Amino acid sequence: MKNIFSLLKLTLLTIIMFAVIYPLAIYGIAQMAPNQGKGETLSVNGKVIGYQKIGQKFDKPNYFWGRPSAVDYNAAGSAGSNKGPSNAEYLALVQKRIDTFLVAHPYLKKWEIPSDMVTASGSGLDPNISPKGALIQVKRVAKERKLAEDKVKALVESKINTAVVGPETVNVLELNMALDALR
């Protein structure tokens, strides 16, 4: 009986800690974050069009494309792939992505495609690509939009984010918003 009482106290303490105190602490911390933890939204003319830190699907030729998503950009089911680089199914998927990319970018060679353009991130929702991933798309986007390549390249270069730690990145949604504003 003594053990049962001890186990019940421990269970009750654990429930209070992880079902009440911890969620309230996280909620309190979120209130100090930008937008009170509801995410950093990006808007055009007062209309929210997306979140800065969640990738979106862009597959039209007149937009810059982001990283592939293992969850088809479903933020409710964030996940990467559990398949490793020796998995035949995974290799076939990456090859299909490479082939698709080369069809849209016939001026490229396979080895010129940055890995972030054909492999999904760990979350499946990465909003960023490498500057090289954006720059190799300039020719296609400029042609589709009937814009000068230099102008589109300058836009990409203006959207490169340099981090204190880590690689340079380009936020695809922000880049495409700026591209739409060029009109």
Tab-separated table of N, CA and C in Angstrom, residues 56-146:
chain	number	residue	atom	x	y	z
A	56	GLN	N	7.000	26.973	-48.136
A	56	GLN	CA	5.781	26.816	-48.919
A	56	GLN	C	6.130	26.241	-50.280
A	57	LYS	N	5.147	25.643	-50.900
A	57	LYS	CA	5.377	25.031	-52.201
A	57	LYS	C	5.264	26.076	-53.303
A	58	PHE	N	6.342	26.210	-54.053
A	58	PHE	CA	6.353	27.034	-55.252
A	58	PHE	C	6.804	26.119	-56.379
A	59	ASP	N	5.933	25.874	-57.340
A	59	ASP	CA	6.322	24.995	-58.434
A	59	ASP	C	6.044	25.589	-59.810
A	60	LYS	N	5.548	26.812	-59.841
A	60	LYS	CA	5.324	27.471	-61.127
A	60	LYS	C	6.663	27.998	-61.642
A	61	PRO	N	6.857	27.978	-62.950
A	61	PRO	CA	8.156	28.375	-63.503
A	61	PRO	C	8.505	29.849	-63.308
A	62	ASN	N	7.524	30.699	-63.022
A	62	ASN	CA	7.810	32.117	-62.847
A	62	ASN	C	8.138	32.491	-61.397
A	63	TYR	N	8.327	31.496	-60.539
A	63	TYR	CA	8.724	31.711	-59.147
A	63	TYR	C	9.981	30.920	-58.841
A	64	PHE	N	10.701	31.377	-57.841
A	64	PHE	CA	11.835	30.609	-57.338
A	64	PHE	C	11.289	29.426	-56.550
A	65	TRP	N	11.924	28.286	-56.709
A	65	TRP	CA	11.492	27.073	-56.025
A	65	TRP	C	12.311	26.896	-54.756
A	66	GLY	N	11.675	26.351	-53.742
A	66	GLY	CA	12.358	26.061	-52.490
A	66	GLY	C	12.831	24.623	-52.443
A	67	ARG	N	13.213	24.206	-51.257
A	67	ARG	CA	13.654	22.823	-51.067
A	67	ARG	C	12.470	21.882	-51.208
A	68	PRO	N	12.709	20.679	-51.672
A	68	PRO	CA	11.631	19.685	-51.664
A	68	PRO	C	11.206	19.408	-50.224
A	69	SER	N	9.998	18.940	-50.063
A	69	SER	CA	9.470	18.649	-48.729
A	69	SER	C	9.083	17.185	-48.618
A	70	ALA	N	9.534	16.545	-47.552
A	70	ALA	CA	9.178	15.143	-47.312
A	70	ALA	C	7.713	15.010	-46.894
A	71	VAL	N	7.085	16.126	-46.485
A	71	VAL	CA	5.690	16.103	-46.031
A	71	VAL	C	4.788	16.959	-46.912
A	72	ASP	N	5.245	17.272	-48.113
A	72	ASP	CA	4.501	18.105	-49.053
A	72	ASP	C	4.065	19.428	-48.418
A	73	TYR	N	4.958	20.022	-47.639
A	73	TYR	CA	4.762	21.330	-47.014
A	73	TYR	C	3.577	21.375	-46.055
A	74	ASN	N	3.230	20.271	-45.448
A	74	ASN	CA	2.153	20.210	-44.466
A	74	ASN	C	2.741	20.489	-43.088
A	75	ALA	N	2.516	21.703	-42.586
A	75	ALA	CA	3.095	22.104	-41.305
A	75	ALA	C	2.539	21.317	-40.131
A	76	ALA	N	1.391	20.706	-40.292
A	76	ALA	CA	0.815	19.898	-39.213
A	76	ALA	C	1.560	18.576	-39.059
A	77	GLY	N	2.280	18.175	-40.083
A	77	GLY	CA	2.978	16.899	-40.040
A	77	GLY	C	4.449	17.049	-40.353
A	78	SER	N	5.114	17.981	-39.716
A	78	SER	CA	6.519	18.234	-39.987
A	78	SER	C	7.353	16.978	-39.764
A	79	ALA	N	8.135	16.620	-40.765
A	79	ALA	CA	9.007	15.447	-40.648
A	79	ALA	C	9.945	15.371	-41.830
A	80	GLY	N	11.039	14.720	-41.615
A	80	GLY	CA	11.967	14.441	-42.699
A	80	GLY	C	11.768	13.015	-43.161
A	81	SER	N	12.654	12.570	-43.977
A	81	SER	CA	12.610	11.197	-44.452
A	81	SER	C	13.504	10.339	-43.571
A	82	ASN	N	13.105	9.122	-43.330
A	82	ASN	CA	13.946	8.206	-42.571
A	82	ASN	C	14.830	7.368	-43.475
A	83	LYS	N	14.804	7.656	-44.745
A	83	LYS	CA	15.583	6.873	-45.703
A	83	LYS	C	16.988	7.458	-45.816
A	84	GLY	N	17.966	6.600	-45.804
A	84	GLY	CA	19.353	7.020	-45.881
A	84	GLY	C	19.865	7.051	-47.307
A	85	PRO	N	21.090	7.539	-47.497
A	85	PRO	CA	21.647	7.692	-48.837
A	85	PRO	C	21.941	6.375	-49.553
A	86	SER	N	21.823	5.249	-48.859
A	86	SER	CA	22.026	3.963	-49.535
A	86	SER	C	20.697	3.278	-49.871
A	87	ASN	N	19.585	3.924	-49.520
A	87	ASN	CA	18.265	3.364	-49.786
A	87	ASN	C	17.902	3.569	-51.261
A	88	ALA	N	17.578	2.484	-51.943
A	88	ALA	CA	17.282	2.557	-53.383
A	88	ALA	C	16.076	3.439	-53.681
A	89	GLU	N	15.053	3.369	-52.854
A	89	GLU	CA	13.845	4.183	-53.058
A	89	GLU	C	14.180	5.668	-52.917
A	90	TYR	N	14.993	5.999	-51.927
A	90	TYR	CA	15.398	7.388	-51.713
A	90	TYR	C	16.245	7.888	-52.893
A	91	LEU	N	17.172	7.069	-53.333
A	91	LEU	CA	18.016	7.453	-54.464
A	91	LEU	C	17.192	7.676	-55.727
A	92	ALA	N	16.174	6.858	-55.917
A	92	ALA	CA	15.293	7.032	-57.080
A	92	ALA	C	14.512	8.346	-56.974
A	93	LEU	N	14.069	8.683	-55.763
A	93	LEU	CA	13.339	9.932	-55.554
A	93	LEU	C	14.242	11.136	-55.836
A	94	VAL	N	15.456	11.102	-55.332
A	94	VAL	CA	16.393	12.205	-55.586
A	94	VAL	C	16.703	12.305	-57.073
A	95	GLN	N	16.881	11.174	-57.743
A	95	GLN	CA	17.142	11.195	-59.191
A	95	GLN	C	15.964	11.796	-59.950
A	96	LYS	N	14.752	11.475	-59.520
A	96	LYS	CA	13.561	12.049	-60.152
A	96	LYS	C	13.540	13.571	-59.967
A	97	ARG	N	13.907	14.031	-58.760
A	97	ARG	CA	13.963	15.473	-58.510
A	97	ARG	C	15.030	16.132	-59.385
A	98	ILE	N	16.165	15.472	-59.535
A	98	ILE	CA	17.232	16.004	-60.394
A	98	ILE	C	16.739	16.105	-61.835
A	99	ASP	N	16.108	15.056	-62.326
A	99	ASP	CA	15.601	15.047	-63.702
A	99	ASP	C	14.583	16.157	-63.916
A	100	THR	N	13.665	16.338	-62.964
A	100	THR	CA	12.655	17.400	-63.047
A	100	THR	C	13.321	18.768	-63.063
A	101	PHE	N	14.315	18.936	-62.211
A	101	PHE	CA	15.023	20.220	-62.140
A	101	PHE	C	15.739	20.509	-63.451
A	102	LEU	N	16.356	19.486	-64.024
A	102	LEU	CA	17.080	19.677	-65.287
A	102	LEU	C	16.144	19.975	-66.453
A	103	VAL	N	14.943	19.444	-66.430
A	103	VAL	CA	13.970	19.753	-67.487
A	103	VAL	C	13.624	21.241	-67.455
A	104	ALA	N	13.461	21.779	-66.251
A	104	ALA	CA	13.124	23.202	-66.114
A	104	ALA	C	14.341	24.102	-66.294
A	105	HIS	N	15.523	23.545	-66.136
A	105	HIS	CA	16.777	24.310	-66.236
A	105	HIS	C	17.725	23.599	-67.212
A	106	PRO	N	17.392	23.574	-68.505
A	106	PRO	CA	18.198	22.816	-69.469
A	106	PRO	C	19.616	23.355	-69.648
A	107	TYR	N	19.885	24.526	-69.162
A	107	TYR	CA	21.204	25.141	-69.275
A	107	TYR	C	22.164	24.640	-68.196
A	108	LEU	N	21.681	23.793	-67.281
A	108	LEU	CA	22.518	23.272	-66.193
A	108	LEU	C	22.979	21.854	-66.467
A	109	LYS	N	24.045	21.494	-65.820
A	109	LYS	CA	24.513	20.110	-65.788
A	109	LYS	C	24.141	19.545	-64.419
A	110	LYS	N	24.002	18.249	-64.343
A	110	LYS	CA	23.593	17.580	-63.099
A	110	LYS	C	24.464	17.998	-61.916
A	111	TRP	N	25.747	18.060	-62.118
A	111	TRP	CA	26.665	18.367	-61.028
A	111	TRP	C	26.586	19.823	-60.560
A	112	GLU	N	25.907	20.686	-61.313
A	112	GLU	CA	25.773	22.094	-60.935
A	112	GLU	C	24.602	22.344	-59.985
A	113	ILE	N	23.747	21.350	-59.812
A	113	ILE	CA	22.571	21.516	-58.952
A	113	ILE	C	22.984	21.368	-57.489
A	114	PRO	N	22.741	22.383	-56.657
A	114	PRO	CA	23.060	22.262	-55.237
A	114	PRO	C	22.178	21.195	-54.584
A	115	SER	N	22.722	20.512	-53.620
A	115	SER	CA	21.985	19.415	-52.980
A	115	SER	C	20.679	19.884	-52.330
A	116	ASP	N	20.640	21.132	-51.860
A	116	ASP	CA	19.412	21.590	-51.200
A	116	ASP	C	18.238	21.733	-52.167
A	117	MET	N	18.495	21.701	-53.463
A	117	MET	CA	17.403	21.803	-54.430
A	117	MET	C	16.776	20.443	-54.751
A	118	VAL	N	17.401	19.364	-54.304
A	118	VAL	CA	16.879	18.028	-54.614
A	118	VAL	C	16.728	17.129	-53.383
A	119	THR	N	17.088	17.637	-52.211
A	119	THR	CA	16.919	16.863	-50.979
A	119	THR	C	16.086	17.658	-49.986
A	120	ALA	N	15.225	16.972	-49.268
A	120	ALA	CA	14.373	17.630	-48.269
A	120	ALA	C	15.172	17.883	-46.999
A	121	SER	N	14.750	18.883	-46.253
A	121	SER	CA	15.390	19.173	-44.973
A	121	SER	C	14.868	18.221	-43.908
A	122	GLY	N	15.456	18.281	-42.728
A	122	GLY	CA	15.035	17.421	-41.628
A	122	GLY	C	13.598	17.662	-41.203
A	123	SER	N	13.139	18.893	-41.287
A	123	SER	CA	11.759	19.199	-40.890
A	123	SER	C	10.791	19.027	-42.044
A	124	GLY	N	11.298	19.088	-43.262
A	124	GLY	CA	10.432	19.048	-44.430
A	124	GLY	C	9.776	20.389	-44.709
A	125	LEU	N	10.126	21.405	-43.918
A	125	LEU	CA	9.487	22.718	-44.043
A	125	LEU	C	10.495	23.866	-44.098
A	126	ASP	N	11.700	23.599	-44.522
A	126	ASP	CA	12.736	24.621	-44.555
A	126	ASP	C	12.332	25.746	-45.506
A	127	PRO	N	12.266	26.992	-45.020
A	127	PRO	CA	11.859	28.102	-45.885
A	127	PRO	C	13.005	28.675	-46.711
A	128	ASN	N	14.216	28.199	-46.470
A	128	ASN	CA	15.397	28.785	-47.090
A	128	ASN	C	16.072	27.847	-48.072
A	129	ILE	N	16.760	28.458	-49.023
A	129	ILE	CA	17.647	27.726	-49.922
A	129	ILE	C	19.000	28.431	-49.897
A	130	SER	N	19.978	27.786	-50.454
A	130	SER	CA	21.305	28.399	-50.532
A	130	SER	C	21.284	29.502	-51.590
A	131	PRO	N	22.189	30.478	-51.464
A	131	PRO	CA	22.275	31.487	-52.525
A	131	PRO	C	22.523	30.853	-53.896
A	132	LYS	N	23.340	29.806	-53.943
A	132	LYS	CA	23.585	29.127	-55.225
A	132	LYS	C	22.294	28.519	-55.764
A	133	GLY	N	21.457	27.954	-54.858
A	133	GLY	CA	20.178	27.383	-55.272
A	133	GLY	C	19.261	28.430	-55.882
A	134	ALA	N	19.338	29.653	-55.377
A	134	ALA	CA	18.528	30.742	-55.944
A	134	ALA	C	19.144	31.267	-57.240
A	135	LEU	N	20.453	31.431	-57.244
A	135	LEU	CA	21.111	32.025	-58.415
A	135	LEU	C	21.004	31.147	-59.660
A	136	ILE	N	20.989	29.823	-59.509
A	136	ILE	CA	20.881	28.975	-60.702
A	136	ILE	C	19.476	29.004	-61.298
A	137	GLN	N	18.514	29.572	-60.567
A	137	GLN	CA	17.147	29.677	-61.074
A	137	GLN	C	16.876	31.025	-61.748
A	138	VAL	N	17.814	31.958	-61.640
A	138	VAL	CA	17.626	33.309	-62.167
A	138	VAL	C	17.254	33.295	-63.646
A	139	LYS	N	17.962	32.519	-64.438
A	139	LYS	CA	17.728	32.498	-65.890
A	139	LYS	C	16.293	32.076	-66.204
A	140	ARG	N	15.804	31.010	-65.531
A	140	ARG	CA	14.439	30.521	-65.779
A	140	ARG	C	13.403	31.557	-65.363
A	141	VAL	N	13.564	32.111	-64.163
A	141	VAL	CA	12.583	33.077	-63.643
A	141	VAL	C	12.575	34.342	-64.497
A	142	ALA	N	13.761	34.829	-64.858
A	142	ALA	CA	13.837	36.042	-65.689
A	142	ALA	C	13.157	35.821	-67.036
A	143	LYS	N	13.394	34.664	-67.638
A	143	LYS	CA	12.783	34.359	-68.930
A	143	LYS	C	11.260	34.289	-68.803
A	144	GLU	N	10.766	33.610	-67.779
A	144	GLU	CA	9.314	33.461	-67.582
A	144	GLU	C	8.631	34.802	-67.314
A	145	ARG	N	9.315	35.677	-66.608
A	145	ARG	CA	8.732	36.974	-66.252
A	145	ARG	C	9.091	38.074	-67.248
A	146	LYS	N	9.886	37.714	-68.246
A	146	LYS	CA	10.318	38.690	-69.244
A	146	LYS	C	11.028	39.881	-68.585
